[in-house]
PDB file of C-alpha atoms in Angstrom:
ATOM      1  CA  MET A   1     -18.222  -1.857 -45.821  1.00  0.00           C
ATOM      2  CA  ASN A   2     -17.779  -5.180 -47.549  1.00  0.00           C
ATOM      3  CA  ARG A   3     -18.648  -7.975 -44.784  1.00  0.00           C
ATOM      4  CA  PHE A   4     -18.331 -10.648 -47.318  1.00  0.00           C
ATOM      5  CA  ALA A   5     -14.938 -11.577 -48.423  1.00  0.00           C
ATOM      6  CA  LEU A   6     -13.054 -14.290 -50.456  1.00  0.00           C
ATOM      7  CA  ALA A   7      -9.556 -15.423 -49.010  1.00  0.00           C
ATOM      8  CA  ASP A   8      -6.815 -17.440 -50.560  1.00  0.00           C
ATOM      9  CA  THR A   9      -5.026 -17.907 -47.156  1.00  0.00           C
ATOM     10  CA  PRO A  10      -6.442 -19.434 -43.892  1.00  0.00           C
ATOM     11  CA  ILE A  11      -9.049 -17.435 -42.753  1.00  0.00           C
ATOM     12  CA  ASP A  12      -8.277 -15.398 -39.509  1.00  0.00           C
ATOM     13  CA  THR A  13     -11.579 -16.321 -37.378  1.00  0.00           C
ATOM     14  CA  ALA A  14     -10.412 -14.627 -34.361  1.00  0.00           C
ATOM     15  CA  HIS A  15     -10.005 -11.112 -36.059  1.00  0.00           C
ATOM     16  CA  LEU A  16     -13.428 -11.599 -37.556  1.00  0.00           C
ATOM     17  CA  ARG A  17     -14.719 -12.789 -34.485  1.00  0.00           C
ATOM     18  CA  ALA A  18     -13.186  -9.669 -32.884  1.00  0.00           C
ATOM     19  CA  GLU A  19     -14.662  -7.226 -35.485  1.00  0.00           C
ATOM     20  CA  LEU A  20     -18.269  -8.508 -34.013  1.00  0.00           C
ATOM     21  CA  LEU A  21     -17.595  -7.241 -30.745  1.00  0.00           C
ATOM     22  CA  ASP A  22     -19.678  -4.685 -29.160  1.00  0.00           C
ATOM     23  CA  ASP A  23     -21.617  -3.597 -26.191  1.00  0.00           C
ATOM     24  CA  ARG A  24     -24.901  -4.389 -27.691  1.00  0.00           C
ATOM     25  CA  VAL A  25     -23.946  -7.742 -28.115  1.00  0.00           C
ATOM     26  CA  GLY A  26     -25.998 -10.582 -26.227  1.00  0.00           C
ATOM     27  CA  GLY A  27     -25.568 -13.304 -28.551  1.00  0.00           C
ATOM     28  CA  TYR A  28     -23.028 -14.698 -30.907  1.00  0.00           C
ATOM     29  CA  ALA A  29     -23.122 -17.565 -33.343  1.00  0.00           C
ATOM     30  CA  SER A  30     -20.799 -18.982 -36.358  1.00  0.00           C
ATOM     31  CA  PHE A  31     -20.339 -21.492 -38.575  1.00  0.00           C
ATOM     32  CA  GLU A  32     -17.435 -22.930 -39.651  1.00  0.00           C
ATOM     33  CA  GLY A  33     -17.192 -25.769 -42.917  1.00  0.00           C
ATOM     34  CA  TRP A  34     -14.218 -27.778 -43.228  1.00  0.00           C
ATOM     35  CA  VAL A  35     -13.029 -29.655 -46.191  1.00  0.00           C
ATOM     36  CA  ARG A  36     -14.216 -33.371 -45.872  1.00  0.00           C
ATOM     37  CA  ASN A  37     -12.267 -36.257 -46.899  1.00  0.00           C
ATOM     38  CA  HIS A  38     -15.648 -38.231 -48.716  1.00  0.00           C
ATOM     39  CA  ASN A  39     -18.639 -36.934 -50.828  1.00  0.00           C
ATOM     40  CA  GLU A  40     -21.565 -38.874 -52.179  1.00  0.00           C
ATOM     41  CA  GLY A  41     -19.791 -42.195 -51.108  1.00  0.00           C
ATOM     42  CA  ARG A  42     -16.632 -41.236 -52.510  1.00  0.00           C
ATOM     43  CA  ASP A  43     -13.342 -40.819 -50.908  1.00  0.00           C
ATOM     44  CA  VAL A  44     -11.714 -37.090 -51.102  1.00  0.00           C
ATOM     45  CA  LEU A  45      -8.311 -36.149 -51.160  1.00  0.00           C
ATOM     46  CA  GLY A  46      -8.873 -32.538 -51.419  1.00  0.00           C
ATOM     47  CA  LEU A  47     -10.336 -29.831 -53.693  1.00  0.00           C
ATOM     48  CA  ARG A  48      -9.902 -26.431 -55.296  1.00  0.00           C
ATOM     49  CA  TYR A  49     -12.782 -23.599 -54.747  1.00  0.00           C
ATOM     50  CA  GLU A  50     -12.706 -20.919 -57.740  1.00  0.00           C
ATOM     51  CA  ALA A  51     -14.845 -17.890 -58.117  1.00  0.00           C
ATOM     52  CA  TYR A  52     -15.970 -15.446 -60.179  1.00  0.00           C
ATOM     53  CA  VAL A  53     -14.129 -13.003 -57.952  1.00  0.00           C
ATOM     54  CA  ALA A  54     -16.246  -9.771 -58.703  1.00  0.00           C
ATOM     55  CA  LEU A  55     -19.540 -11.465 -58.981  1.00  0.00           C
ATOM     56  CA  ALA A  56     -19.223 -13.302 -56.012  1.00  0.00           C
ATOM     57  CA  GLU A  57     -18.333 -10.287 -54.032  1.00  0.00           C
ATOM     58  CA  ALA A  58     -21.050  -8.364 -54.734  1.00  0.00           C
ATOM     59  CA  GLU A  59     -23.689 -11.391 -54.503  1.00  0.00           C
ATOM     60  CA  GLY A  60     -22.339 -12.242 -50.949  1.00  0.00           C
ATOM     61  CA  ASP A  61     -22.711  -8.700 -50.033  1.00  0.00           C
ATOM     62  CA  LYS A  62     -25.945  -8.705 -51.052  1.00  0.00           C
ATOM     63  CA  VAL A  63     -26.846 -12.105 -49.525  1.00  0.00           C
ATOM     64  CA  LEU A  64     -25.258 -10.121 -45.842  1.00  0.00           C
ATOM     65  CA  ALA A  65     -27.015  -7.154 -46.189  1.00  0.00           C
ATOM     66  CA  GLU A  66     -30.327  -9.446 -46.574  1.00  0.00           C
ATOM     67  CA  ALA A  67     -29.343 -10.960 -43.538  1.00  0.00           C
ATOM     68  CA  MET A  68     -29.223  -7.523 -41.620  1.00  0.00           C
ATOM     69  CA  SER A  69     -32.540  -6.307 -42.658  1.00  0.00           C
ATOM     70  CA  LYS A  70     -34.139  -9.680 -42.383  1.00  0.00           C
ATOM     71  CA  PHE A  71     -32.996 -10.566 -38.829  1.00  0.00           C
ATOM     72  CA  ASP A  72     -32.541  -8.391 -35.440  1.00  0.00           C
ATOM     73  CA  VAL A  73     -28.702  -8.827 -35.809  1.00  0.00           C
ATOM     74  CA  LEU A  74     -26.172  -6.432 -35.202  1.00  0.00           C
ATOM     75  CA  ASP A  75     -23.433  -7.078 -37.664  1.00  0.00           C
ATOM     76  CA  VAL A  76     -22.270 -10.082 -40.080  1.00  0.00           C
ATOM     77  CA  ARG A  77     -19.441 -11.393 -41.804  1.00  0.00           C
ATOM     78  CA  CYS A  78     -18.605 -14.265 -44.245  1.00  0.00           C
ATOM     79  CA  VAL A  79     -15.388 -15.304 -45.585  1.00  0.00           C
ATOM     80  CA  HIS A  80     -14.898 -17.951 -47.981  1.00  0.00           C
ATOM     81  CA  ARG A  81     -11.599 -19.519 -49.318  1.00  0.00           C
ATOM     82  CA  ILE A  82     -10.758 -20.072 -52.815  1.00  0.00           C
ATOM     83  CA  GLY A  83      -7.648 -21.984 -54.400  1.00  0.00           C
ATOM     84  CA  ASP A  84      -6.622 -25.507 -53.170  1.00  0.00           C
ATOM     85  CA  LEU A  85      -7.682 -26.675 -49.648  1.00  0.00           C
ATOM     86  CA  ALA A  86      -6.515 -30.034 -48.106  1.00  0.00           C
ATOM     87  CA  ILE A  87      -8.630 -32.444 -46.113  1.00  0.00           C
ATOM     88  CA  GLY A  88      -9.254 -30.556 -42.502  1.00  0.00           C
ATOM     89  CA  GLU A  89      -8.781 -26.990 -43.815  1.00  0.00           C
ATOM     90  CA  LEU A  90     -11.659 -24.059 -43.221  1.00  0.00           C
ATOM     91  CA  ALA A  91     -13.238 -23.610 -46.264  1.00  0.00           C
ATOM     92  CA  VAL A  92     -16.115 -21.362 -45.320  1.00  0.00           C
ATOM     93  CA  TRP A  93     -16.985 -18.910 -42.088  1.00  0.00           C
ATOM     94  CA  VAL A  94     -19.998 -17.375 -41.060  1.00  0.00           C
ATOM     95  CA  GLY A  95     -20.104 -15.012 -37.977  1.00  0.00           C
ATOM     96  CA  VAL A  96     -22.971 -13.024 -36.605  1.00  0.00           C
ATOM     97  CA  SER A  97     -23.708 -10.954 -33.341  1.00  0.00           C
ATOM     98  CA  ALA A  98     -27.326  -9.818 -32.236  1.00  0.00           C
ATOM     99  CA  ALA A  99     -28.890  -8.780 -28.778  1.00  0.00           C
ATOM    100  CA  HIS A 100     -30.384 -12.185 -28.673  1.00  0.00           C
ATOM    101  CA  ARG A 101     -29.156 -15.556 -29.730  1.00  0.00           C
ATOM    102  CA  ASP A 102     -32.174 -16.634 -31.652  1.00  0.00           C
ATOM    103  CA  ALA A 103     -32.035 -13.812 -34.169  1.00  0.00           C
ATOM    104  CA  ALA A 104     -27.825 -14.488 -34.469  1.00  0.00           C
ATOM    105  CA  PHE A 105     -28.531 -18.216 -35.071  1.00  0.00           C
ATOM    106  CA  ALA A 106     -31.248 -17.711 -37.648  1.00  0.00           C
ATOM    107  CA  ALA A 107     -29.296 -15.003 -39.592  1.00  0.00           C
ATOM    108  CA  CYS A 108     -26.216 -17.453 -39.573  1.00  0.00           C
ATOM    109  CA  ARG A 109     -28.072 -20.120 -40.966  1.00  0.00           C
ATOM    110  CA  TYR A 110     -29.535 -17.839 -43.645  1.00  0.00           C
ATOM    111  CA  ILE A 111     -26.144 -16.860 -44.662  1.00  0.00           C
ATOM    112  CA  ILE A 112     -24.564 -19.896 -45.114  1.00  0.00           C
ATOM    113  CA  ASP A 113     -27.461 -21.556 -46.762  1.00  0.00           C
ATOM    114  CA  GLU A 114     -27.891 -18.314 -49.487  1.00  0.00           C
ATOM    115  CA  VAL A 115     -24.226 -18.342 -50.361  1.00  0.00           C
ATOM    116  CA  LYS A 116     -23.927 -21.837 -51.171  1.00  0.00           C
ATOM    117  CA  GLN A 117     -26.989 -21.510 -53.171  1.00  0.00           C
ATOM    118  CA  ARG A 118     -26.144 -18.122 -54.936  1.00  0.00           C
ATOM    119  CA  VAL A 119     -22.592 -16.955 -54.789  1.00  0.00           C
ATOM    120  CA  PRO A 120     -20.477 -18.181 -57.670  1.00  0.00           C
ATOM    121  CA  ILE A 121     -17.871 -20.425 -55.911  1.00  0.00           C
ATOM    122  CA  TRP A 122     -17.160 -23.701 -57.413  1.00  0.00           C
ATOM    123  CA  LYS A 123     -15.950 -27.072 -56.330  1.00  0.00           C
ATOM    124  CA  HIS A 124     -13.444 -29.110 -57.673  1.00  0.00           C
ATOM    125  CA  GLU A 125     -13.137 -32.078 -55.942  1.00  0.00           C
ATOM    126  CA  ARG A 126     -10.066 -34.905 -56.274  1.00  0.00           C
ATOM    127  CA  TYR A 127     -11.026 -38.243 -55.586  1.00  0.00           C
ATOM    128  CA  ALA A 128      -9.135 -41.373 -54.682  1.00  0.00           C
ATOM    129  CA  GLU A 129      -9.719 -42.922 -57.720  1.00  0.00           C
ATOM    130  CA  GLY A 130      -7.507 -40.514 -59.563  1.00  0.00           C
ATOM    131  CA  ASP A 131     -10.388 -38.610 -60.979  1.00  0.00           C
ATOM    132  CA  ALA A 132     -12.001 -35.007 -60.217  1.00  0.00           C
ATOM    133  CA  GLY A 133     -15.388 -33.441 -60.356  1.00  0.00           C
ATOM    134  CA  TRP A 134     -16.948 -29.815 -60.486  1.00  0.00           C
ATOM    135  CA  LEU A 135     -19.590 -29.439 -57.954  1.00  0.00           C
ATOM    136  CA  HIS A 136     -21.877 -26.140 -57.826  1.00  0.00           C
ATOM    137  CA  PRO A 137     -24.322 -24.960 -56.079  1.00  0.00           C
ATOM    138  CA  ASP A 138     -23.795 -27.758 -53.106  1.00  0.00           C
ATOM    139  CA  PRO A 139     -26.085 -26.769 -50.505  1.00  0.00           C
ATOM    140  CA  GLN A 140     -25.368 -30.037 -48.315  1.00  0.00           C
ATOM    141  CA  SER A 141     -21.425 -28.851 -47.716  1.00  0.00           C
TER     142      SER A 141
END
């Protein structure tokens, strides 16, 4: 089962959350990363995510497998958008279910941090001044 996915359409968080339901679950944590209208003091009009798909999916699955083994969690999921996104759109979603909240929070943080650091996804921001720029990795996003 692939727990990590790239998506070129909007992320269905309700469906993903439902995949994490289990009678053993006592805690659930999620993270949503949205496209913001600024970065490093510049106005951003939108962006495009591009990925080396095969490598991104493999590395993303590896990150999620690591989270499953490092933390006392029951299940994990992560979806990252690719393609053109507008301000306010959901760019990345992470969900974690566990028997207890501490493990869910810790694994959720670990996943988003590792995905941003290791998965080959590049962000191309379009700025209000008319230029654009590539960003990767971008651990603060």
